[in-house]
Amino acid sequence: MDPELEAFLPLLPQARLTDPIAERANFAALAGSVPGPDVSGMDVEDRTVPADPDVPVRIYRPHGARGAIVWLHGGGWVMGDVDTEHPWAARLASASGATVISVGYRLAPEHPFPAALDDAYAVLTWASEHAAELTADADQMAVGGHSAGGGLAAGLALRARDQQGPPIHFQLLNQAGLDDRQDTWSSRNFTDTPWMNRATVAAAWQHYLGGRPATPYAAPARATDLSGLPPAYVASAELCPNRDEDIAYALRLLQSGVSVELHQWAGTFHGSQAILSAEISQRQFAELGGALRRALDT
């Protein structure tokens, strides 16, 4: 493990997800302990996207923004909202120069699949229709997310392709949760990794699926055809249960003719980029922003 990250392990709680209400409070407290982002170079606005039900979003529009991304937070589909995602969404907007539309999608287990994906699709549709207002062309719209949000973004790209929905220019998938089957080497063997481990991931999928079989829109690794999807940046963490499914998905995208940039971050664990003082975390954020900037400039 990266020594700068390892030094923080005694301070890091373990996500259990056995009590979603309690874990949401813990997750909010953890996000609140992160140093606040600098938003002086952007306009930040809370909006509500009309849908059934309406979806809260927080929009980060850097001065001189180009392009936009529908951004989906992590938290195992159980935790998180636009407030807990604020430190990361603002930093992504600053690093990329793109408008970031952070989505407050409905959470499991109260709202299992497909509620979160329906919310994300409603926001994607709205963003495409309001692209000019968001300082973006309709064909310069990206989707992305971290962890569970990365899985939602991948499912969103599949659904938009299959339903001839709004065009997606790029997908930014960071440590994405893509496969409910948990049969990869990393998923089977990482039983005591920091923050997220096999048991935590299993609980997240149980809450999200609500006892129903997974479809490819819920677990994109189950999709048999990945052709025609948007170019992707895929990032994995070495000590993360999702590592191997992320790498396998990137390879399958490549083999399906989709352009992919893949970065496996040595010495990191799931969500370790939240430790902002670590040099490797700073590199991760800079690269996420740079990848999005390059994609939306082309």
mmCIF file of C-alpha atoms in Angstrom:
data_model
loop_
_atom_site.group_PDB
_atom_site.id
_atom_site.type_symbol
_atom_site.label_atom_id
_atom_site.label_comp_id
_atom_site.label_asym_id
_atom_site.label_seq_id
_atom_site.Cartn_x
_atom_site.Cartn_y
_atom_site.Cartn_z
ATOM 1 C CA MET A 1 0.000 0.000 0.000
ATOM 2 C CA ASP A 2 1.126 3.554 -0.657
ATOM 3 C CA PRO A 3 2.748 4.677 2.629
ATOM 4 C CA GLU A 4 0.918 8.024 2.667
ATOM 5 C CA LEU A 5 -2.407 6.170 2.482
ATOM 6 C CA GLU A 6 -1.395 3.495 4.970
ATOM 7 C CA ALA A 7 -0.749 6.132 7.623
ATOM 8 C CA PHE A 8 -4.459 7.023 7.595
ATOM 9 C CA LEU A 9 -5.816 3.482 8.063
ATOM 10 C CA PRO A 10 -6.301 3.741 11.841
ATOM 11 C CA LEU A 11 -8.570 6.741 11.253
ATOM 12 C CA LEU A 12 -10.671 5.153 8.520
ATOM 13 C CA PRO A 13 -14.019 3.541 9.437
ATOM 14 C CA GLN A 14 -15.266 0.372 7.785
ATOM 15 C CA ALA A 15 -18.454 0.629 5.720
ATOM 16 C CA ARG A 16 -20.795 -2.138 6.889
ATOM 17 C CA LEU A 17 -24.129 -1.359 5.158
ATOM 18 C CA THR A 18 -26.025 -3.611 7.573
ATOM 19 C CA ASP A 19 -27.849 -0.519 8.895
ATOM 20 C CA PRO A 20 -28.320 1.855 5.933
ATOM 21 C CA ILE A 21 -29.680 4.728 8.036
ATOM 22 C CA ALA A 22 -26.725 4.693 10.406
ATOM 23 C CA GLU A 23 -24.249 4.268 7.570
ATOM 24 C CA ARG A 24 -25.681 7.285 5.747
ATOM 25 C CA ALA A 25 -25.025 9.419 8.806
ATOM 26 C CA ASN A 26 -21.476 8.056 9.098
ATOM 27 C CA PHE A 27 -20.877 8.645 5.398
ATOM 28 C CA ALA A 28 -22.112 12.232 5.669
ATOM 29 C CA ALA A 29 -19.843 12.850 8.659
ATOM 30 C CA LEU A 30 -16.869 11.431 6.768
ATOM 31 C CA ALA A 31 -17.574 13.618 3.735
ATOM 32 C CA GLY A 32 -17.981 16.621 6.003
ATOM 33 C CA SER A 33 -14.503 16.097 7.433
ATOM 34 C CA VAL A 34 -12.895 16.589 4.003
ATOM 35 C CA PRO A 35 -11.431 20.063 3.367
ATOM 36 C CA GLY A 36 -13.890 22.190 1.420
ATOM 37 C CA PRO A 37 -13.255 22.746 -2.274
ATOM 38 C CA ASP A 38 -12.437 26.090 -3.845
ATOM 39 C CA VAL A 39 -15.518 27.123 -5.828
ATOM 40 C CA SER A 40 -14.447 30.707 -6.493
ATOM 41 C CA GLY A 41 -13.871 29.936 -10.173
ATOM 42 C CA MET A 42 -17.327 28.528 -10.825
ATOM 43 C CA ASP A 43 -21.037 29.048 -10.322
ATOM 44 C CA VAL A 44 -22.744 26.467 -8.111
ATOM 45 C CA GLU A 45 -26.502 26.033 -8.285
ATOM 46 C CA ASP A 46 -29.028 23.595 -6.835
ATOM 47 C CA ARG A 47 -31.779 22.657 -9.269
ATOM 48 C CA THR A 48 -34.598 20.126 -9.529
ATOM 49 C CA VAL A 49 -34.970 18.112 -12.712
ATOM 50 C CA PRO A 50 -38.612 17.392 -13.592
ATOM 51 C CA ALA A 51 -39.220 13.644 -13.520
ATOM 52 C CA ASP A 52 -41.379 11.109 -11.693
ATOM 53 C CA PRO A 53 -40.332 11.840 -8.993
ATOM 54 C CA ASP A 54 -38.280 14.999 -9.510
ATOM 55 C CA VAL A 55 -34.514 14.605 -9.131
ATOM 56 C CA PRO A 56 -32.307 17.047 -7.176
ATOM 57 C CA VAL A 57 -29.061 18.063 -8.862
ATOM 58 C CA ARG A 58 -26.211 20.393 -8.003
ATOM 59 C CA ILE A 59 -24.612 22.063 -11.002
ATOM 60 C CA TYR A 60 -20.995 23.219 -11.012
ATOM 61 C CA ARG A 61 -20.316 25.546 -13.945
ATOM 62 C CA PRO A 62 -16.689 26.732 -14.174
ATOM 63 C CA HIS A 63 -16.187 30.146 -15.735
ATOM 64 C CA GLY A 64 -15.607 29.469 -19.420
ATOM 65 C CA ALA A 65 -16.862 25.883 -19.093
ATOM 66 C CA ARG A 66 -16.742 23.555 -22.085
ATOM 67 C CA GLY A 67 -18.799 20.396 -22.200
ATOM 68 C CA ALA A 68 -20.699 18.771 -19.351
ATOM 69 C CA ILE A 69 -20.843 15.518 -17.421
ATOM 70 C CA VAL A 70 -23.726 13.869 -15.593
ATOM 71 C CA TRP A 71 -21.888 12.755 -12.448
ATOM 72 C CA LEU A 72 -23.115 9.986 -10.133
ATOM 73 C CA HIS A 73 -21.826 9.669 -6.578
ATOM 74 C CA GLY A 74 -20.593 6.569 -4.824
ATOM 75 C CA GLY A 75 -21.894 4.997 -1.637
ATOM 76 C CA GLY A 76 -22.932 1.475 -2.576
ATOM 77 C CA TRP A 77 -26.281 2.691 -3.995
ATOM 78 C CA VAL A 78 -27.231 3.084 -0.316
ATOM 79 C CA MET A 79 -25.401 6.215 0.873
ATOM 80 C CA GLY A 80 -24.659 9.669 -0.452
ATOM 81 C CA ASP A 81 -26.310 12.723 -1.968
ATOM 82 C CA VAL A 82 -25.320 16.024 -3.576
ATOM 83 C CA ASP A 83 -24.013 17.283 -0.224
ATOM 84 C CA THR A 84 -21.692 14.355 0.457
ATOM 85 C CA GLU A 85 -20.479 14.518 -3.161
ATOM 86 C CA HIS A 86 -19.797 18.246 -3.011
ATOM 87 C CA PRO A 87 -16.030 17.983 -2.312
ATOM 88 C CA TRP A 88 -15.494 15.665 -5.274
ATOM 89 C CA ALA A 89 -17.905 17.142 -7.819
ATOM 90 C CA ALA A 90 -16.463 20.624 -7.300
ATOM 91 C CA ARG A 91 -12.905 19.350 -7.655
ATOM 92 C CA LEU A 92 -13.805 17.473 -10.845
ATOM 93 C CA ALA A 93 -15.321 20.643 -12.314
ATOM 94 C CA SER A 94 -12.209 22.616 -11.402
ATOM 95 C CA ALA A 95 -9.793 19.989 -12.763
ATOM 96 C CA SER A 96 -11.690 19.427 -16.023
ATOM 97 C CA GLY A 97 -13.188 22.823 -16.843
ATOM 98 C CA ALA A 98 -16.443 21.014 -17.602
ATOM 99 C CA THR A 99 -19.880 21.638 -16.146
ATOM 100 C CA VAL A 100 -20.547 18.895 -13.590
ATOM 101 C CA ILE A 101 -24.160 17.919 -12.927
ATOM 102 C CA SER A 102 -24.113 16.013 -9.635
ATOM 103 C CA VAL A 103 -27.197 13.803 -9.291
ATOM 104 C CA GLY A 104 -29.043 13.135 -6.029
ATOM 105 C CA TYR A 105 -30.547 9.845 -7.165
ATOM 106 C CA ARG A 106 -32.846 7.729 -4.989
ATOM 107 C CA LEU A 107 -31.160 5.253 -2.659
ATOM 108 C CA ALA A 108 -31.645 1.582 -1.894
ATOM 109 C CA PRO A 109 -32.961 -0.361 -0.072
ATOM 110 C CA GLU A 110 -36.013 1.935 0.035
ATOM 111 C CA HIS A 111 -35.681 2.466 -3.718
ATOM 112 C CA PRO A 112 -34.016 -0.551 -5.361
ATOM 113 C CA PHE A 113 -33.047 -0.838 -9.018
ATOM 114 C CA PRO A 114 -34.104 0.671 -11.388
ATOM 115 C CA ALA A 115 -34.933 3.806 -9.347
ATOM 116 C CA ALA A 116 -31.398 5.247 -9.337
ATOM 117 C CA LEU A 117 -30.878 4.498 -13.026
ATOM 118 C CA ASP A 118 -34.255 6.036 -13.904
ATOM 119 C CA ASP A 119 -33.237 9.195 -12.036
ATOM 120 C CA ALA A 120 -29.889 9.303 -13.828
ATOM 121 C CA TYR A 121 -31.555 8.802 -17.216
ATOM 122 C CA ALA A 122 -34.016 11.607 -16.495
ATOM 123 C CA VAL A 123 -31.113 13.936 -15.690
ATOM 124 C CA LEU A 124 -29.194 12.875 -18.810
ATOM 125 C CA THR A 125 -32.256 13.604 -20.954
ATOM 126 C CA TRP A 126 -32.800 16.962 -19.267
ATOM 127 C CA ALA A 127 -29.121 17.900 -19.586
ATOM 128 C CA SER A 128 -29.101 17.059 -23.282
ATOM 129 C CA GLU A 129 -32.180 19.213 -23.843
ATOM 130 C CA HIS A 130 -30.652 22.109 -21.846
ATOM 131 C CA ALA A 131 -27.095 21.729 -23.124
ATOM 132 C CA ALA A 132 -26.728 25.332 -24.277
ATOM 133 C CA GLU A 133 -27.819 26.596 -20.866
ATOM 134 C CA LEU A 134 -25.239 24.297 -19.257
ATOM 135 C CA THR A 135 -22.419 25.581 -21.492
ATOM 136 C CA ALA A 136 -22.253 22.396 -23.520
ATOM 137 C CA ASP A 137 -23.151 21.116 -26.927
ATOM 138 C CA ALA A 138 -25.685 18.289 -26.885
ATOM 139 C CA ASP A 139 -23.064 16.048 -28.501
ATOM 140 C CA GLN A 140 -20.435 16.966 -25.872
ATOM 141 C CA MET A 141 -22.219 15.300 -22.960
ATOM 142 C CA ALA A 142 -20.380 12.776 -20.790
ATOM 143 C CA VAL A 143 -21.503 10.453 -18.004
ATOM 144 C CA GLY A 144 -19.403 9.292 -15.107
ATOM 145 C CA GLY A 145 -19.189 8.318 -11.499
ATOM 146 C CA HIS A 146 -17.290 6.698 -8.690
ATOM 147 C CA SER A 147 -17.925 3.202 -7.301
ATOM 148 C CA ALA A 148 -21.692 2.578 -7.396
ATOM 149 C CA GLY A 149 -21.985 5.779 -9.414
ATOM 150 C CA GLY A 150 -19.524 4.392 -11.951
ATOM 151 C CA GLY A 151 -21.739 1.339 -12.335
ATOM 152 C CA LEU A 152 -24.738 3.612 -12.817
ATOM 153 C CA ALA A 153 -22.847 5.588 -15.465
ATOM 154 C CA ALA A 154 -21.943 2.404 -17.354
ATOM 155 C CA GLY A 155 -25.572 1.244 -17.153
ATOM 156 C CA LEU A 156 -26.684 4.659 -18.351
ATOM 157 C CA ALA A 157 -24.449 4.376 -21.422
ATOM 158 C CA LEU A 158 -25.893 0.932 -22.212
ATOM 159 C CA ARG A 159 -29.473 2.123 -21.804
ATOM 160 C CA ALA A 160 -28.935 5.248 -23.923
ATOM 161 C CA ARG A 161 -27.403 3.118 -26.673
ATOM 162 C CA ASP A 162 -30.191 0.533 -26.624
ATOM 163 C CA GLN A 163 -33.040 3.037 -26.432
ATOM 164 C CA GLN A 164 -31.558 5.525 -28.915
ATOM 165 C CA GLY A 165 -31.467 8.028 -26.091
ATOM 166 C CA PRO A 166 -29.411 11.200 -25.712
ATOM 167 C CA PRO A 167 -25.960 10.950 -27.294
ATOM 168 C CA ILE A 168 -23.134 10.297 -24.823
ATOM 169 C CA HIS A 169 -19.694 11.473 -25.883
ATOM 170 C CA PHE A 170 -17.616 9.844 -23.143
ATOM 171 C CA GLN A 171 -17.866 7.737 -19.974
ATOM 172 C CA LEU A 172 -15.638 8.307 -16.925
ATOM 173 C CA LEU A 173 -15.692 5.174 -14.744
ATOM 174 C CA ASN A 174 -13.777 5.345 -11.468
ATOM 175 C CA GLN A 175 -13.565 2.115 -9.417
ATOM 176 C CA ALA A 176 -16.984 1.211 -10.786
ATOM 177 C CA GLY A 177 -19.256 -1.477 -9.331
ATOM 178 C CA LEU A 178 -20.133 -3.490 -12.435
ATOM 179 C CA ASP A 179 -20.700 -7.144 -11.521
ATOM 180 C CA ASP A 180 -23.023 -8.523 -8.859
ATOM 181 C CA ARG A 181 -21.680 -12.067 -9.301
ATOM 182 C CA GLN A 182 -18.472 -11.338 -7.357
ATOM 183 C CA ASP A 183 -16.577 -14.147 -9.038
ATOM 184 C CA THR A 184 -13.360 -12.328 -9.994
ATOM 185 C CA TRP A 185 -10.102 -12.963 -8.139
ATOM 186 C CA SER A 186 -10.111 -9.550 -6.444
ATOM 187 C CA SER A 187 -13.735 -9.892 -5.396
ATOM 188 C CA ARG A 188 -13.195 -13.343 -3.908
ATOM 189 C CA ASN A 189 -9.935 -12.566 -2.129
ATOM 190 C CA PHE A 190 -10.233 -8.988 -0.839
ATOM 191 C CA THR A 191 -12.134 -9.793 2.344
ATOM 192 C CA ASP A 192 -10.362 -7.352 4.670
ATOM 193 C CA THR A 193 -9.378 -4.400 2.485
ATOM 194 C CA PRO A 194 -9.935 -0.878 3.864
ATOM 195 C CA TRP A 195 -13.360 0.776 3.570
ATOM 196 C CA MET A 196 -14.847 -1.661 1.050
ATOM 197 C CA ASN A 197 -14.374 -5.432 1.048
ATOM 198 C CA ARG A 198 -16.195 -8.478 -0.285
ATOM 199 C CA ALA A 199 -18.861 -8.462 2.448
ATOM 200 C CA THR A 200 -19.578 -4.759 2.010
ATOM 201 C CA VAL A 201 -19.894 -5.118 -1.754
ATOM 202 C CA ALA A 202 -22.237 -8.112 -1.324
ATOM 203 C CA ALA A 203 -24.457 -6.099 1.030
ATOM 204 C CA ALA A 204 -24.542 -3.191 -1.415
ATOM 205 C CA TRP A 205 -25.668 -5.415 -4.280
ATOM 206 C CA GLN A 206 -28.309 -7.055 -2.069
ATOM 207 C CA HIS A 207 -29.765 -3.669 -1.146
ATOM 208 C CA TYR A 208 -29.611 -2.384 -4.724
ATOM 209 C CA LEU A 209 -31.168 -5.401 -6.422
ATOM 210 C CA GLY A 210 -33.791 -5.983 -3.738
ATOM 211 C CA GLY A 211 -33.702 -9.742 -4.249
ATOM 212 C CA ARG A 212 -34.371 -9.554 -7.991
ATOM 213 C CA PRO A 213 -32.057 -10.927 -10.701
ATOM 214 C CA ALA A 214 -29.588 -8.421 -12.104
ATOM 215 C CA THR A 215 -29.999 -7.105 -15.630
ATOM 216 C CA PRO A 216 -27.110 -5.624 -17.646
ATOM 217 C CA TYR A 217 -28.423 -2.146 -16.847
ATOM 218 C CA ALA A 218 -27.964 -2.929 -13.130
ATOM 219 C CA ALA A 219 -24.726 -4.903 -13.518
ATOM 220 C CA PRO A 220 -23.121 -3.793 -16.799
ATOM 221 C CA ALA A 221 -20.574 -6.639 -16.726
ATOM 222 C CA ARG A 222 -23.498 -8.928 -17.596
ATOM 223 C CA ALA A 223 -24.034 -7.183 -20.947
ATOM 224 C CA THR A 224 -23.143 -9.505 -23.839
ATOM 225 C CA ASP A 225 -22.655 -6.709 -26.397
ATOM 226 C CA LEU A 226 -20.517 -3.681 -25.579
ATOM 227 C CA SER A 227 -20.172 -2.402 -29.128
ATOM 228 C CA GLY A 228 -21.291 1.099 -29.996
ATOM 229 C CA LEU A 229 -20.685 2.478 -26.511
ATOM 230 C CA PRO A 230 -18.930 5.809 -25.882
ATOM 231 C CA PRO A 231 -15.162 5.983 -25.405
ATOM 232 C CA ALA A 232 -14.187 5.425 -21.790
ATOM 233 C CA TYR A 233 -11.641 6.202 -19.127
ATOM 234 C CA VAL A 234 -11.597 3.338 -16.610
ATOM 235 C CA ALA A 235 -9.680 3.574 -13.322
ATOM 236 C CA SER A 236 -9.212 0.808 -10.778
ATOM 237 C CA ALA A 237 -7.572 0.632 -7.356
ATOM 238 C CA GLU A 238 -5.128 -2.173 -6.635
ATOM 239 C CA LEU A 239 -6.622 -3.177 -3.272
ATOM 240 C CA CYS A 240 -10.286 -2.940 -4.276
ATOM 241 C CA PRO A 241 -12.772 -5.793 -4.727
ATOM 242 C CA ASN A 242 -13.991 -4.106 -7.930
ATOM 243 C CA ARG A 243 -10.487 -4.077 -9.449
ATOM 244 C CA ASP A 244 -10.684 -7.105 -11.721
ATOM 245 C CA GLU A 245 -14.226 -6.475 -12.978
ATOM 246 C CA ASP A 246 -13.164 -2.934 -13.921
ATOM 247 C CA ILE A 247 -10.122 -4.169 -15.835
ATOM 248 C CA ALA A 248 -12.131 -6.951 -17.497
ATOM 249 C CA TYR A 249 -14.834 -4.463 -18.562
ATOM 250 C CA ALA A 250 -12.207 -2.156 -20.045
ATOM 251 C CA LEU A 251 -10.714 -5.051 -22.016
ATOM 252 C CA ARG A 252 -14.126 -6.122 -23.266
ATOM 253 C CA LEU A 253 -14.859 -2.556 -24.372
ATOM 254 C CA LEU A 254 -11.565 -2.524 -26.289
ATOM 255 C CA GLN A 255 -12.344 -5.878 -27.878
ATOM 256 C CA SER A 256 -15.730 -4.459 -28.922
ATOM 257 C CA GLY A 257 -14.110 -1.578 -30.779
ATOM 258 C CA VAL A 258 -14.554 1.057 -28.067
ATOM 259 C CA SER A 259 -11.611 3.375 -27.369
ATOM 260 C CA VAL A 260 -10.503 3.015 -23.741
ATOM 261 C CA GLU A 261 -7.894 4.535 -21.459
ATOM 262 C CA LEU A 262 -7.265 2.216 -18.507
ATOM 263 C CA HIS A 263 -5.328 3.137 -15.375
ATOM 264 C CA GLN A 264 -4.729 0.686 -12.544
ATOM 265 C CA TRP A 265 -3.521 2.726 -9.554
ATOM 266 C CA ALA A 266 -0.856 0.839 -7.622
ATOM 267 C CA GLY A 267 -0.933 0.938 -3.831
ATOM 268 C CA THR A 268 -4.450 2.392 -3.575
ATOM 269 C CA PHE A 269 -7.692 1.082 -2.104
ATOM 270 C CA HIS A 270 -11.346 1.766 -2.826
ATOM 271 C CA GLY A 271 -12.073 5.435 -2.230
ATOM 272 C CA SER A 272 -8.550 6.224 -1.032
ATOM 273 C CA GLN A 273 -8.460 9.338 -3.216
ATOM 274 C CA ALA A 274 -10.513 10.946 -0.444
ATOM 275 C CA ILE A 275 -7.214 11.224 1.447
ATOM 276 C CA LEU A 276 -6.393 14.428 -0.367
ATOM 277 C CA SER A 277 -3.007 15.029 1.255
ATOM 278 C CA ALA A 278 -1.535 11.921 -0.400
ATOM 279 C CA GLU A 279 0.404 12.633 -3.561
ATOM 280 C CA ILE A 280 -1.156 9.656 -5.348
ATOM 281 C CA SER A 281 -4.659 10.999 -4.579
ATOM 282 C CA GLN A 282 -3.718 14.334 -6.105
ATOM 283 C CA ARG A 283 -2.469 12.517 -9.192
ATOM 284 C CA GLN A 284 -5.733 10.563 -9.422
ATOM 285 C CA PHE A 285 -7.881 13.700 -9.323
ATOM 286 C CA ALA A 286 -5.670 15.502 -11.817
ATOM 287 C CA GLU A 287 -5.902 12.584 -14.219
ATOM 288 C CA LEU A 288 -9.678 12.228 -13.902
ATOM 289 C CA GLY A 289 -10.041 15.920 -14.690
ATOM 290 C CA GLY A 290 -7.517 15.774 -17.501
ATOM 291 C CA ALA A 291 -9.146 12.751 -19.115
ATOM 292 C CA LEU A 292 -12.539 14.466 -19.073
ATOM 293 C CA ARG A 293 -11.101 17.721 -20.400
ATOM 294 C CA ARG A 294 -9.355 15.963 -23.298
ATOM 295 C CA ALA A 295 -12.450 13.929 -24.165
ATOM 296 C CA LEU A 296 -14.741 16.965 -24.281
ATOM 297 C CA ASP A 297 -12.241 18.982 -26.304
ATOM 298 C CA THR A 298 -12.298 16.412 -29.130
#
